[in-house]
Structure formats: C-alpha cells, structure tokens
Amino acid sequence: MTILKGQDVLSVAQFDKALIGDVFGRARQMRQMVETEGRSDLLKPFVLALIFYEPSTRTASSFIAAMQRLGGGVIPITGGVQFSSVSKGETLGDTMRVLEQYADVIVMRHPEKGAAEQAAAAATVPVINAGDGVGEHPTQALLDLFTIEEELGRIDGLNVAMIGDLRFGRTVHSLTRLLSLYDVNLRFVSPEILRLPLTLMNGVRDAGLNVRECHDVAEVIASADVLYVTRVQKERFSDLAQYDEVKNYYRITPDLMAQAQEKMIVMHPLPRVGEIEPTIDSDPRAAYFRQVRNGMFIRMSLLASVLGATV
Ligand code: NCD
C-alpha cells in the first residue's frame, strides 16, 4: 500500500521528498527484478491504456515496456489520433470514459497544457500525465532526478546547469520544480527568447535556491555536476523564423567537455537534434542512455504504486 494507490500523477507538485524516496526505492527493486528475472507477474491482473496525442518514442515505449515487464496488458494508441475516434470529434472526456471501461490506468500525452487535469477529472481510473504541452512531464522529472541520484550518489549540494529551451521545455519545467525541494545551485543557460518562464524562476528563488541565468555554456561547464541539455522545441514556435535564429545556439562538443569536471554527468531527455555531438556518447560522463533505462524502472515503480501492487 502506498499513498499513490488510486491516485492520478499529474504534476511534480504532488511529490515531497518522502514520496520521491518511496518511488526511487521501488524503482531500485524493479531494476533488481529486471536484472535477475527479466519480468514478473506483479501487474498481471491489470491493463494500461496509453493514448498519445503527440509524438513520442521513449515515453510511450517505456510505459509499454514497464507494464509488460510486470506482466500487465497494454492498449497502445500511439499511432496518431488520426486512427482513433478523436479524429471524428470525440471529446477528451468521452475518450477517457471509454478507455476506463477497458483499462485500470490511463497514460496520456497531449499538446495542451492542463489537458491531463481535464482527463483526470473525467476518468475514474488513475490518469498519468506523460506530457501536457508546455506544462509538465512529471514522470520524466522523476526519472531525471533518479538518474542524478544514481549517478552522483546525492542531490543536495550539486551544481545543476539546464541548457537550451527553458521556455517551452516541459521536462525542464518539471525538473526545476522538483529540484526546488533540494539544496542545489541552478544555472539556466539559454538564448534570450528561450529563458525560463518568470513564474518558475520566482518559484525557485522563493524556495531559496542559488540561481543564475546566462547565455553561454562556457560560463557553467567547469563547475557543473549535471549538464541537463535540451532540444529547442520547434513545434511550440508560432514563428519558424524565430526558431531558425536559435536552433543552433549551443552544441556540446569534446572541446567543451574537456573543461568539465572528471566526475559529472551530461543528461538529455532526448530526442537530441544536434545539441550533443555523437562523439560524446563514448564519454563515461554521457548519462543520457542510462537515463532512458532508468525511465523504465521509474515507470514500473509508479505503475505498481498507482495500481496498489507492491513487491
Ligand atoms: C521530451 C518531451 O516529450 O517533452 N521527450 C521525452 O519525453 N523524453 C523532450 C523533447 O521532446 O524534447
């Protein structure tokens, strides 16, 4: 029994340190299970419906893998909503009310901020937000934080630099909120038009964190314990000329990495579109593929908790 049983997962605001510790502990048990047994029957009685109104590779497949590794069933609606009744004009509420007739939990991605809350209000089964526009991406933030703790052994005291599209990047928004619970130094590196939204900036300042903004990765590289790199979110720009101006603003190169600490990590929620040179992949500090794997363990942990099954 955990406090997430039967609950929606919509925002990182639902998580405090104790609950995060609980989710992480269970994620470690899941990793242990996967490494020894490969899969279990823990969620055998349950079915997950996954509906994605926006493209995804990792988030969709990691939720599917998570459910399958725990023996559960999956209804994947990821081929684009053109194949579902949404294209016939069905409301979000009706889609939820239908899916819950088949499934015990619904995972949804949607282009509109706030859509996850709307879906959760209509559904009687738990809804997990897998990204709502420029809003939140709570399960990504949990796996990001988990990766930091796994890789560096702690969270408090770290220098975390977030780089790229801080304005539209929902993973940045959720991770920034989650990190406000800890004693970290935050550096935000972006072009002027992609600065972190003011409400989020005020939030971290109010939480008492040491925060600084700048435009150049070179200013933060030497002191960073975590370099959290993100893609410029092309799909969120109404003016593509503006996107073109900032799309190649920064690039993590071997030269830049030569200035970084020996023990630090480079993270990226992926997909990357040129922000990190592929030659960095063989650097042991490149943590982004390990981060992907952690995503499966975190989602296994969350699904087990929400469905009230424990290991
Ligand atoms: C991110 C997303 O969808 O917000 N991808 C992911 O879930 N790993 C990041 C992105 O699309 O840039």
PDB file of C-alpha atoms and ligand atoms in Angstrom:
ATOM      1  CA  MET A   1       0.000   0.000   0.000  1.00  0.00           C
ATOM      2  CA  THR A   2       1.393   3.347  -0.902  1.00  0.00           C
ATOM      3  CA  ILE A   3      -0.094   6.794  -0.863  1.00  0.00           C
ATOM      4  CA  LEU A   4      -0.128   6.830  -4.657  1.00  0.00           C
ATOM      5  CA  LYS A   5      -2.634   3.972  -4.782  1.00  0.00           C
ATOM      6  CA  GLY A   6      -5.596   5.025  -6.923  1.00  0.00           C
ATOM      7  CA  GLN A   7      -4.113   8.496  -7.455  1.00  0.00           C
ATOM      8  CA  ASP A   8      -3.515  10.441 -10.655  1.00  0.00           C
ATOM      9  CA  VAL A   9       0.042  11.526 -11.413  1.00  0.00           C
ATOM     10  CA  LEU A  10      -0.389  14.962 -12.997  1.00  0.00           C
ATOM     11  CA  SER A  11       2.307  17.234 -11.620  1.00  0.00           C
ATOM     12  CA  VAL A  12       5.546  17.074  -9.681  1.00  0.00           C
ATOM     13  CA  ALA A  13       3.796  19.291  -7.119  1.00  0.00           C
ATOM     14  CA  GLN A  14       2.248  16.066  -5.758  1.00  0.00           C
ATOM     15  CA  PHE A  15       5.649  14.782  -4.652  1.00  0.00           C
ATOM     16  CA  ASP A  16       7.547  15.504  -1.479  1.00  0.00           C
ATOM     17  CA  LYS A  17      10.904  14.028  -0.517  1.00  0.00           C
ATOM     18  CA  ALA A  18       9.360  11.083   1.346  1.00  0.00           C
ATOM     19  CA  LEU A  19       7.217  10.093  -1.613  1.00  0.00           C
ATOM     20  CA  ILE A  20      10.153  10.542  -4.001  1.00  0.00           C
ATOM     21  CA  GLY A  21      12.214   8.246  -1.767  1.00  0.00           C
ATOM     22  CA  ASP A  22       9.415   5.692  -1.888  1.00  0.00           C
ATOM     23  CA  VAL A  23       9.215   5.848  -5.713  1.00  0.00           C
ATOM     24  CA  PHE A  24      13.013   5.578  -6.036  1.00  0.00           C
ATOM     25  CA  GLY A  25      13.224   2.661  -3.594  1.00  0.00           C
ATOM     26  CA  ARG A  26      10.646   0.749  -5.576  1.00  0.00           C
ATOM     27  CA  ALA A  27      12.415   1.654  -8.855  1.00  0.00           C
ATOM     28  CA  ARG A  28      15.597   0.050  -7.478  1.00  0.00           C
ATOM     29  CA  GLN A  29      13.634  -3.086  -6.618  1.00  0.00           C
ATOM     30  CA  MET A  30      12.297  -3.089 -10.162  1.00  0.00           C
ATOM     31  CA  ARG A  31      15.794  -2.847 -11.609  1.00  0.00           C
ATOM     32  CA  GLN A  32      16.898  -5.739  -9.405  1.00  0.00           C
ATOM     33  CA  MET A  33      13.944  -7.788 -10.588  1.00  0.00           C
ATOM     34  CA  VAL A  34      14.591  -6.988 -14.270  1.00  0.00           C
ATOM     35  CA  GLU A  35      18.271  -7.824 -13.931  1.00  0.00           C
ATOM     36  CA  THR A  36      17.602 -11.152 -12.261  1.00  0.00           C
ATOM     37  CA  GLU A  37      14.227 -12.346 -13.599  1.00  0.00           C
ATOM     38  CA  GLY A  38      13.536 -10.112 -16.606  1.00  0.00           C
ATOM     39  CA  ARG A  39       9.834  -9.851 -15.793  1.00  0.00           C
ATOM     40  CA  SER A  40       7.273 -10.637 -13.117  1.00  0.00           C
ATOM     41  CA  ASP A  41       3.534 -11.142 -12.722  1.00  0.00           C
ATOM     42  CA  LEU A  42       3.014  -8.278 -10.295  1.00  0.00           C
ATOM     43  CA  LEU A  43       0.590  -6.379 -12.542  1.00  0.00           C
ATOM     44  CA  LYS A  44      -0.889  -9.414 -14.285  1.00  0.00           C
ATOM     45  CA  PRO A  45      -4.492  -8.540 -13.398  1.00  0.00           C
ATOM     46  CA  PHE A  46      -4.184  -5.036 -14.834  1.00  0.00           C
ATOM     47  CA  VAL A  47      -4.466  -3.320 -18.200  1.00  0.00           C
ATOM     48  CA  LEU A  48      -2.938   0.038 -19.150  1.00  0.00           C
ATOM     49  CA  ALA A  49      -4.390   2.292 -21.866  1.00  0.00           C
ATOM     50  CA  LEU A  50      -1.826   4.572 -23.423  1.00  0.00           C
ATOM     51  CA  ILE A  51      -3.135   7.429 -25.554  1.00  0.00           C
ATOM     52  CA  PHE A  52      -0.690   9.871 -27.130  1.00  0.00           C
ATOM     53  CA  TYR A  53      -1.943  12.933 -28.994  1.00  0.00           C
ATOM     54  CA  GLU A  54       1.663  13.987 -29.636  1.00  0.00           C
ATOM     55  CA  PRO A  55       4.654  12.038 -30.971  1.00  0.00           C
ATOM     56  CA  SER A  56       6.797  10.004 -28.609  1.00  0.00           C
ATOM     57  CA  THR A  57       9.342   7.215 -28.762  1.00  0.00           C
ATOM     58  CA  ARG A  58      10.774   6.849 -25.271  1.00  0.00           C
ATOM     59  CA  THR A  59       7.874   7.790 -23.060  1.00  0.00           C
ATOM     60  CA  ALA A  60       5.381   5.578 -24.892  1.00  0.00           C
ATOM     61  CA  SER A  61       7.677   2.579 -25.260  1.00  0.00           C
ATOM     62  CA  SER A  62       8.976   2.814 -21.703  1.00  0.00           C
ATOM     63  CA  PHE A  63       5.447   2.767 -20.263  1.00  0.00           C
ATOM     64  CA  ILE A  64       4.615  -0.194 -22.505  1.00  0.00           C
ATOM     65  CA  ALA A  65       7.832  -1.988 -21.529  1.00  0.00           C
ATOM     66  CA  ALA A  66       7.183  -1.190 -17.857  1.00  0.00           C
ATOM     67  CA  MET A  67       3.697  -2.705 -17.981  1.00  0.00           C
ATOM     68  CA  GLN A  68       4.870  -5.743 -19.956  1.00  0.00           C
ATOM     69  CA  ARG A  69       7.828  -6.392 -17.638  1.00  0.00           C
ATOM     70  CA  LEU A  70       5.302  -6.522 -14.796  1.00  0.00           C
ATOM     71  CA  GLY A  71       3.033  -8.923 -16.641  1.00  0.00           C
ATOM     72  CA  GLY A  72       0.226  -6.460 -17.388  1.00  0.00           C
ATOM     73  CA  GLY A  73      -1.660  -5.785 -20.615  1.00  0.00           C
ATOM     74  CA  VAL A  74      -1.439  -2.666 -22.757  1.00  0.00           C
ATOM     75  CA  ILE A  75      -3.806  -0.868 -25.157  1.00  0.00           C
ATOM     76  CA  PRO A  76      -1.411   1.363 -27.098  1.00  0.00           C
ATOM     77  CA  ILE A  77      -2.997   4.258 -29.002  1.00  0.00           C
ATOM     78  CA  THR A  78       0.181   5.869 -30.206  1.00  0.00           C
ATOM     79  CA  GLY A  79      -0.159   5.770 -33.969  1.00  0.00           C
ATOM     80  CA  GLY A  80      -1.502   9.306 -34.001  1.00  0.00           C
ATOM     81  CA  VAL A  81      -5.036  10.242 -33.167  1.00  0.00           C
ATOM     82  CA  GLN A  82      -5.977  10.041 -36.843  1.00  0.00           C
ATOM     83  CA  PHE A  83      -6.567   6.358 -36.124  1.00  0.00           C
ATOM     84  CA  SER A  84      -8.814   6.930 -33.141  1.00  0.00           C
ATOM     85  CA  SER A  85     -12.275   8.406 -32.606  1.00  0.00           C
ATOM     86  CA  VAL A  86     -10.675  11.693 -31.603  1.00  0.00           C
ATOM     87  CA  SER A  87     -10.384  12.420 -35.318  1.00  0.00           C
ATOM     88  CA  LYS A  88     -14.177  12.025 -35.506  1.00  0.00           C
ATOM     89  CA  GLY A  89     -14.583  14.792 -32.947  1.00  0.00           C
ATOM     90  CA  GLU A  90     -14.877  12.812 -29.714  1.00  0.00           C
ATOM     91  CA  THR A  91     -14.266  14.910 -26.605  1.00  0.00           C
ATOM     92  CA  LEU A  92     -11.379  14.164 -24.278  1.00  0.00           C
ATOM     93  CA  GLY A  93     -13.854  13.381 -21.503  1.00  0.00           C
ATOM     94  CA  ASP A  94     -15.680  10.796 -23.588  1.00  0.00           C
ATOM     95  CA  THR A  95     -12.427   9.191 -24.703  1.00  0.00           C
ATOM     96  CA  MET A  96     -11.421   8.820 -21.050  1.00  0.00           C
ATOM     97  CA  ARG A  97     -14.803   7.399 -20.063  1.00  0.00           C
ATOM     98  CA  VAL A  98     -14.479   4.829 -22.823  1.00  0.00           C
ATOM     99  CA  LEU A  99     -10.879   3.827 -22.109  1.00  0.00           C
ATOM    100  CA  GLU A 100     -11.607   3.283 -18.432  1.00  0.00           C
ATOM    101  CA  GLN A 101     -14.131   0.604 -19.389  1.00  0.00           C
ATOM    102  CA  TYR A 102     -11.176  -1.446 -20.633  1.00  0.00           C
ATOM    103  CA  ALA A 103      -8.233  -0.298 -18.571  1.00  0.00           C
ATOM    104  CA  ASP A 104      -7.222   0.186 -14.916  1.00  0.00           C
ATOM    105  CA  VAL A 105      -4.896   3.109 -15.570  1.00  0.00           C
ATOM    106  CA  ILE A 106      -4.569   5.642 -18.411  1.00  0.00           C
ATOM    107  CA  VAL A 107      -1.309   7.240 -19.556  1.00  0.00           C
ATOM    108  CA  MET A 108      -1.860  10.308 -21.719  1.00  0.00           C
ATOM    109  CA  ARG A 109       0.245  12.798 -23.696  1.00  0.00           C
ATOM    110  CA  HIS A 110      -1.468  15.866 -25.088  1.00  0.00           C
ATOM    111  CA  PRO A 111      -0.347  19.108 -26.787  1.00  0.00           C
ATOM    112  CA  GLU A 112      -2.388  21.355 -24.469  1.00  0.00           C
ATOM    113  CA  LYS A 113      -1.253  22.474 -21.065  1.00  0.00           C
ATOM    114  CA  GLY A 114      -3.850  21.403 -18.499  1.00  0.00           C
ATOM    115  CA  ALA A 115      -5.260  18.562 -20.622  1.00  0.00           C
ATOM    116  CA  ALA A 116      -4.056  15.949 -18.125  1.00  0.00           C
ATOM    117  CA  GLU A 117      -6.121  17.557 -15.358  1.00  0.00           C
ATOM    118  CA  GLN A 118      -9.124  17.677 -17.633  1.00  0.00           C
ATOM    119  CA  ALA A 119      -8.698  13.983 -18.474  1.00  0.00           C
ATOM    120  CA  ALA A 120      -8.281  13.076 -14.818  1.00  0.00           C
ATOM    121  CA  ALA A 121     -11.465  14.934 -13.919  1.00  0.00           C
ATOM    122  CA  ALA A 122     -13.395  12.837 -16.436  1.00  0.00           C
ATOM    123  CA  ALA A 123     -11.820   9.451 -15.640  1.00  0.00           C
ATOM    124  CA  THR A 124     -12.485   7.373 -12.545  1.00  0.00           C
ATOM    125  CA  VAL A 125      -9.292   5.339 -13.022  1.00  0.00           C
ATOM    126  CA  PRO A 126      -5.887   6.960 -12.370  1.00  0.00           C
ATOM    127  CA  VAL A 127      -4.502   9.156 -15.159  1.00  0.00           C
ATOM    128  CA  ILE A 128      -0.742   9.587 -15.549  1.00  0.00           C
ATOM    129  CA  ASN A 129       0.431  12.733 -17.343  1.00  0.00           C
ATOM    130  CA  ALA A 130       3.050  11.807 -19.948  1.00  0.00           C
ATOM    131  CA  GLY A 131       3.454  15.433 -21.039  1.00  0.00           C
ATOM    132  CA  ASP A 132       0.845  18.165 -21.451  1.00  0.00           C
ATOM    133  CA  GLY A 133       2.098  20.718 -23.968  1.00  0.00           C
ATOM    134  CA  VAL A 134       4.468  23.201 -22.376  1.00  0.00           C
ATOM    135  CA  GLY A 135       3.068  22.225 -18.971  1.00  0.00           C
ATOM    136  CA  GLU A 136       4.544  19.283 -17.119  1.00  0.00           C
ATOM    137  CA  HIS A 137       6.183  15.931 -17.641  1.00  0.00           C
ATOM    138  CA  PRO A 138       6.276  14.553 -14.087  1.00  0.00           C
ATOM    139  CA  THR A 139       7.431  11.003 -14.816  1.00  0.00           C
ATOM    140  CA  GLN A 140      10.347  12.369 -16.848  1.00  0.00           C
ATOM    141  CA  ALA A 141      11.341  14.664 -13.970  1.00  0.00           C
ATOM    142  CA  LEU A 142      11.275  11.728 -11.556  1.00  0.00           C
ATOM    143  CA  LEU A 143      13.481   9.639 -13.822  1.00  0.00           C
ATOM    144  CA  ASP A 144      15.809  12.614 -14.306  1.00  0.00           C
ATOM    145  CA  LEU A 145      16.140  13.118 -10.562  1.00  0.00           C
ATOM    146  CA  PHE A 146      16.584   9.368 -10.058  1.00  0.00           C
ATOM    147  CA  THR A 147      19.390   9.395 -12.637  1.00  0.00           C
ATOM    148  CA  ILE A 148      21.168  12.228 -10.815  1.00  0.00           C
ATOM    149  CA  GLU A 149      20.989  10.332  -7.525  1.00  0.00           C
ATOM    150  CA  GLU A 150      22.054   7.026  -9.073  1.00  0.00           C
ATOM    151  CA  GLU A 151      24.947   8.543 -10.988  1.00  0.00           C
ATOM    152  CA  LEU A 152      26.304  11.004  -8.438  1.00  0.00           C
ATOM    153  CA  GLY A 153      25.099   9.455  -5.177  1.00  0.00           C
ATOM    154  CA  ARG A 154      23.314  12.582  -3.940  1.00  0.00           C
ATOM    155  CA  ILE A 155      21.243  15.569  -4.970  1.00  0.00           C
ATOM    156  CA  ASP A 156      21.932  18.145  -2.242  1.00  0.00           C
ATOM    157  CA  GLY A 157      24.926  20.356  -2.866  1.00  0.00           C
ATOM    158  CA  LEU A 158      25.086  19.793  -6.625  1.00  0.00           C
ATOM    159  CA  ASN A 159      25.515  22.398  -9.351  1.00  0.00           C
ATOM    160  CA  VAL A 160      22.867  21.688 -11.960  1.00  0.00           C
ATOM    161  CA  ALA A 161      23.032  23.562 -15.284  1.00  0.00           C
ATOM    162  CA  MET A 162      19.973  23.448 -17.553  1.00  0.00           C
ATOM    163  CA  ILE A 163      20.732  24.279 -21.139  1.00  0.00           C
ATOM    164  CA  GLY A 164      18.597  25.036 -24.167  1.00  0.00           C
ATOM    165  CA  ASP A 165      14.875  25.603 -24.498  1.00  0.00           C
ATOM    166  CA  LEU A 166      13.958  26.560 -20.971  1.00  0.00           C
ATOM    167  CA  ARG A 167      10.856  28.386 -22.144  1.00  0.00           C
ATOM    168  CA  PHE A 168       8.985  25.582 -23.881  1.00  0.00           C
ATOM    169  CA  GLY A 169      10.746  22.505 -22.487  1.00  0.00           C
ATOM    170  CA  ARG A 170       8.281  20.810 -20.152  1.00  0.00           C
ATOM    171  CA  THR A 171      10.956  18.433 -18.857  1.00  0.00           C
ATOM    172  CA  VAL A 172      12.893  21.484 -17.684  1.00  0.00           C
ATOM    173  CA  HIS A 173       9.779  22.901 -16.046  1.00  0.00           C
ATOM    174  CA  SER A 174       9.033  19.726 -14.097  1.00  0.00           C
ATOM    175  CA  LEU A 175      12.647  19.034 -13.115  1.00  0.00           C
ATOM    176  CA  THR A 176      13.142  22.627 -11.958  1.00  0.00           C
ATOM    177  CA  ARG A 177      10.083  22.335  -9.706  1.00  0.00           C
ATOM    178  CA  LEU A 178      11.260  19.008  -8.316  1.00  0.00           C
ATOM    179  CA  LEU A 179      14.781  20.298  -7.648  1.00  0.00           C
ATOM    180  CA  SER A 180      13.278  23.151  -5.603  1.00  0.00           C
ATOM    181  CA  LEU A 181      12.793  20.579  -2.833  1.00  0.00           C
ATOM    182  CA  TYR A 182      16.570  20.166  -2.566  1.00  0.00           C
ATOM    183  CA  ASP A 183      19.575  22.301  -1.764  1.00  0.00           C
ATOM    184  CA  VAL A 184      21.014  22.711  -5.264  1.00  0.00           C
ATOM    185  CA  ASN A 185      22.585  25.536  -7.255  1.00  0.00           C
ATOM    186  CA  LEU A 186      20.747  26.083 -10.515  1.00  0.00           C
ATOM    187  CA  ARG A 187      22.264  27.641 -13.636  1.00  0.00           C
ATOM    188  CA  PHE A 188      19.938  28.374 -16.542  1.00  0.00           C
ATOM    189  CA  VAL A 189      21.659  28.737 -19.903  1.00  0.00           C
ATOM    190  CA  SER A 190      19.582  29.819 -22.897  1.00  0.00           C
ATOM    191  CA  PRO A 191      19.227  32.395 -25.623  1.00  0.00           C
ATOM    192  CA  GLU A 192      17.219  35.424 -24.508  1.00  0.00           C
ATOM    193  CA  ILE A 193      13.957  34.320 -26.143  1.00  0.00           C
ATOM    194  CA  LEU A 194      14.101  30.861 -24.542  1.00  0.00           C
ATOM    195  CA  ARG A 195      14.591  31.939 -20.914  1.00  0.00           C
ATOM    196  CA  LEU A 196      12.818  30.080 -18.128  1.00  0.00           C
ATOM    197  CA  PRO A 197       9.272  31.453 -17.565  1.00  0.00           C
ATOM    198  CA  LEU A 198       9.144  34.044 -14.807  1.00  0.00           C
ATOM    199  CA  THR A 199       6.723  32.104 -12.595  1.00  0.00           C
ATOM    200  CA  LEU A 200       9.145  29.183 -12.486  1.00  0.00           C
ATOM    201  CA  MET A 201      12.083  31.485 -11.850  1.00  0.00           C
ATOM    202  CA  ASN A 202      10.225  33.130  -8.970  1.00  0.00           C
ATOM    203  CA  GLY A 203       9.370  29.678  -7.630  1.00  0.00           C
ATOM    204  CA  VAL A 204      12.996  28.562  -7.373  1.00  0.00           C
ATOM    205  CA  ARG A 205      14.037  31.912  -5.927  1.00  0.00           C
ATOM    206  CA  ASP A 206      11.265  31.718  -3.319  1.00  0.00           C
ATOM    207  CA  ALA A 207      12.440  28.215  -2.442  1.00  0.00           C
ATOM    208  CA  GLY A 208      15.769  29.831  -1.505  1.00  0.00           C
ATOM    209  CA  LEU A 209      17.888  28.231  -4.214  1.00  0.00           C
ATOM    210  CA  ASN A 210      21.066  29.796  -5.531  1.00  0.00           C
ATOM    211  CA  VAL A 211      20.045  30.645  -9.120  1.00  0.00           C
ATOM    212  CA  ARG A 212      21.771  32.353 -12.040  1.00  0.00           C
ATOM    213  CA  GLU A 213      20.942  32.853 -15.698  1.00  0.00           C
ATOM    214  CA  CYS A 214      23.410  33.226 -18.532  1.00  0.00           C
ATOM    215  CA  HIS A 215      23.695  32.799 -22.298  1.00  0.00           C
ATOM    216  CA  ASP A 216      26.874  30.787 -22.640  1.00  0.00           C
ATOM    217  CA  VAL A 217      27.620  27.157 -21.687  1.00  0.00           C
ATOM    218  CA  ALA A 218      31.286  28.095 -21.274  1.00  0.00           C
ATOM    219  CA  GLU A 219      30.313  30.033 -18.136  1.00  0.00           C
ATOM    220  CA  VAL A 220      28.925  26.963 -16.353  1.00  0.00           C
ATOM    221  CA  ILE A 221      30.801  23.995 -17.782  1.00  0.00           C
ATOM    222  CA  ALA A 222      33.722  23.909 -15.320  1.00  0.00           C
ATOM    223  CA  SER A 223      31.579  23.884 -12.171  1.00  0.00           C
ATOM    224  CA  ALA A 224      28.635  21.767 -13.377  1.00  0.00           C
ATOM    225  CA  ASP A 225      27.940  18.420 -11.727  1.00  0.00           C
ATOM    226  CA  VAL A 226      24.956  17.958 -14.020  1.00  0.00           C
ATOM    227  CA  LEU A 227      24.612  19.381 -17.520  1.00  0.00           C
ATOM    228  CA  TYR A 228      20.947  18.949 -18.470  1.00  0.00           C
ATOM    229  CA  VAL A 229      20.784  19.603 -22.201  1.00  0.00           C
ATOM    230  CA  THR A 230      17.522  20.023 -24.118  1.00  0.00           C
ATOM    231  CA  ARG A 231      16.262  20.334 -27.676  1.00  0.00           C
ATOM    232  CA  VAL A 232      14.776  23.577 -28.971  1.00  0.00           C
ATOM    233  CA  GLN A 233      11.062  22.706 -29.156  1.00  0.00           C
ATOM    234  CA  LYS A 234      10.402  23.537 -32.797  1.00  0.00           C
ATOM    235  CA  GLU A 235       6.735  22.502 -32.598  1.00  0.00           C
ATOM    236  CA  ARG A 236       5.981  25.190 -29.977  1.00  0.00           C
ATOM    237  CA  PHE A 237       7.104  28.142 -32.128  1.00  0.00           C
ATOM    238  CA  SER A 238       4.397  30.102 -33.927  1.00  0.00           C
ATOM    239  CA  ASP A 239       7.120  31.899 -35.932  1.00  0.00           C
ATOM    240  CA  LEU A 240       9.554  29.441 -37.516  1.00  0.00           C
ATOM    241  CA  ALA A 241      11.976  32.242 -38.447  1.00  0.00           C
ATOM    242  CA  GLN A 242      12.428  32.730 -34.709  1.00  0.00           C
ATOM    243  CA  TYR A 243      13.148  29.005 -34.327  1.00  0.00           C
ATOM    244  CA  ASP A 244      15.785  29.218 -37.066  1.00  0.00           C
ATOM    245  CA  GLU A 245      17.509  32.012 -35.180  1.00  0.00           C
ATOM    246  CA  VAL A 246      18.024  29.933 -32.041  1.00  0.00           C
ATOM    247  CA  LYS A 247      18.077  26.309 -33.229  1.00  0.00           C
ATOM    248  CA  ASN A 248      21.874  26.065 -33.413  1.00  0.00           C
ATOM    249  CA  TYR A 249      22.574  28.283 -30.468  1.00  0.00           C
ATOM    250  CA  TYR A 250      24.651  25.766 -28.497  1.00  0.00           C
ATOM    251  CA  ARG A 251      26.344  22.455 -29.006  1.00  0.00           C
ATOM    252  CA  ILE A 252      28.128  20.217 -26.515  1.00  0.00           C
ATOM    253  CA  THR A 253      31.478  19.340 -28.085  1.00  0.00           C
ATOM    254  CA  PRO A 254      34.537  17.350 -26.962  1.00  0.00           C
ATOM    255  CA  ASP A 255      36.352  20.687 -26.518  1.00  0.00           C
ATOM    256  CA  LEU A 256      33.692  21.858 -24.108  1.00  0.00           C
ATOM    257  CA  MET A 257      33.732  18.506 -22.275  1.00  0.00           C
ATOM    258  CA  ALA A 258      37.492  18.884 -21.801  1.00  0.00           C
ATOM    259  CA  GLN A 259      36.691  21.801 -19.489  1.00  0.00           C
ATOM    260  CA  ALA A 260      34.163  19.829 -17.414  1.00  0.00           C
ATOM    261  CA  GLN A 261      34.878  18.028 -14.143  1.00  0.00           C
ATOM    262  CA  GLU A 262      36.015  14.421 -14.271  1.00  0.00           C
ATOM    263  CA  LYS A 263      33.049  13.322 -12.195  1.00  0.00           C
ATOM    264  CA  MET A 264      29.945  14.928 -13.663  1.00  0.00           C
ATOM    265  CA  ILE A 265      27.139  13.836 -15.972  1.00  0.00           C
ATOM    266  CA  VAL A 266      25.599  15.020 -19.202  1.00  0.00           C
ATOM    267  CA  MET A 267      21.858  14.348 -19.379  1.00  0.00           C
ATOM    268  CA  HIS A 268      19.270  14.868 -22.120  1.00  0.00           C
ATOM    269  CA  PRO A 269      15.587  13.825 -22.123  1.00  0.00           C
ATOM    270  CA  LEU A 270      16.043  13.020 -25.843  1.00  0.00           C
ATOM    271  CA  PRO A 271      15.399  13.264 -28.749  1.00  0.00           C
ATOM    272  CA  ARG A 272      18.519  15.295 -29.488  1.00  0.00           C
ATOM    273  CA  VAL A 273      18.740  17.187 -32.748  1.00  0.00           C
ATOM    274  CA  GLY A 274      22.351  18.272 -32.770  1.00  0.00           C
ATOM    275  CA  GLU A 275      22.833  19.706 -29.249  1.00  0.00           C
ATOM    276  CA  ILE A 276      25.222  16.932 -28.225  1.00  0.00           C
ATOM    277  CA  GLU A 277      27.824  15.680 -30.648  1.00  0.00           C
ATOM    278  CA  PRO A 278      27.589  11.890 -31.050  1.00  0.00           C
ATOM    279  CA  THR A 279      31.327  11.625 -30.316  1.00  0.00           C
ATOM    280  CA  ILE A 280      30.416  12.459 -26.695  1.00  0.00           C
ATOM    281  CA  ASP A 281      28.431   9.193 -26.431  1.00  0.00           C
ATOM    282  CA  SER A 282      31.508   7.129 -25.571  1.00  0.00           C
ATOM    283  CA  ASP A 283      32.469   9.542 -22.768  1.00  0.00           C
ATOM    284  CA  PRO A 284      31.583   7.821 -19.450  1.00  0.00           C
ATOM    285  CA  ARG A 285      30.054  11.123 -18.339  1.00  0.00           C
ATOM    286  CA  ALA A 286      27.389  10.830 -21.061  1.00  0.00           C
ATOM    287  CA  ALA A 287      24.463   9.536 -18.986  1.00  0.00           C
ATOM    288  CA  TYR A 288      21.561  10.007 -21.431  1.00  0.00           C
ATOM    289  CA  PHE A 289      21.132   6.387 -22.476  1.00  0.00           C
ATOM    290  CA  ARG A 290      21.382   5.179 -18.881  1.00  0.00           C
ATOM    291  CA  GLN A 291      18.782   7.871 -18.143  1.00  0.00           C
ATOM    292  CA  VAL A 292      16.476   6.237 -20.714  1.00  0.00           C
ATOM    293  CA  ARG A 293      16.779   2.862 -18.976  1.00  0.00           C
ATOM    294  CA  ASN A 294      16.050   4.442 -15.602  1.00  0.00           C
ATOM    295  CA  GLY A 295      12.822   5.701 -17.142  1.00  0.00           C
ATOM    296  CA  MET A 296      11.519   2.168 -17.412  1.00  0.00           C
ATOM    297  CA  PHE A 297      12.285   1.405 -13.750  1.00  0.00           C
ATOM    298  CA  ILE A 298      10.649   4.629 -12.572  1.00  0.00           C
ATOM    299  CA  ARG A 299       7.532   3.911 -14.643  1.00  0.00           C
ATOM    300  CA  MET A 300       7.383   0.343 -13.334  1.00  0.00           C
ATOM    301  CA  SER A 301       7.580   1.773  -9.827  1.00  0.00           C
ATOM    302  CA  LEU A 302       4.842   4.343 -10.478  1.00  0.00           C
ATOM    303  CA  LEU A 303       2.500   1.860 -12.158  1.00  0.00           C
ATOM    304  CA  ALA A 304       2.883  -0.611  -9.290  1.00  0.00           C
ATOM    305  CA  SER A 305       2.193   2.138  -6.745  1.00  0.00           C
ATOM    306  CA  VAL A 306      -0.785   3.649  -8.554  1.00  0.00           C
ATOM    307  CA  LEU A 307      -2.300   0.191  -9.037  1.00  0.00           C
ATOM    308  CA  GLY A 308      -1.674  -0.651  -5.384  1.00  0.00           C
ATOM    309  CA  ALA A 309       0.664  -3.584  -6.022  1.00  0.00           C
ATOM    310  CA  THR A 310       3.910  -3.796  -4.087  1.00  0.00           C
ATOM    311  CA  VAL A 311       6.965  -6.008  -4.357  1.00  0.00           C
TER     312      VAL A 311
HETATM  313  C1  NCD B   1      10.673  15.179 -24.125  1.00  0.00           C
HETATM  314  C2  NCD B   1       9.231  15.619 -24.221  1.00  0.00           C
HETATM  315  O1  NCD B   1       8.446  14.993 -24.927  1.00  0.00           O
HETATM  316  O2  NCD B   1       8.914  16.595 -23.537  1.00  0.00           O
HETATM  317  N1  NCD B   1      10.887  13.893 -24.581  1.00  0.00           N
HETATM  318  C3  NCD B   1      10.725  12.866 -23.681  1.00  0.00           C
HETATM  319  O3  NCD B   1       9.652  12.653 -23.160  1.00  0.00           O
HETATM  320  N2  NCD B   1      11.812  12.162 -23.351  1.00  0.00           N
HETATM  321  C4  NCD B   1      11.655  16.149 -24.624  1.00  0.00           C
HETATM  322  C5  NCD B   1      11.533  16.668 -26.019  1.00  0.00           C
HETATM  323  O4  NCD B   1      10.626  16.312 -26.772  1.00  0.00           O
HETATM  324  O5  NCD B   1      12.399  17.470 -26.369  1.00  0.00           O
END
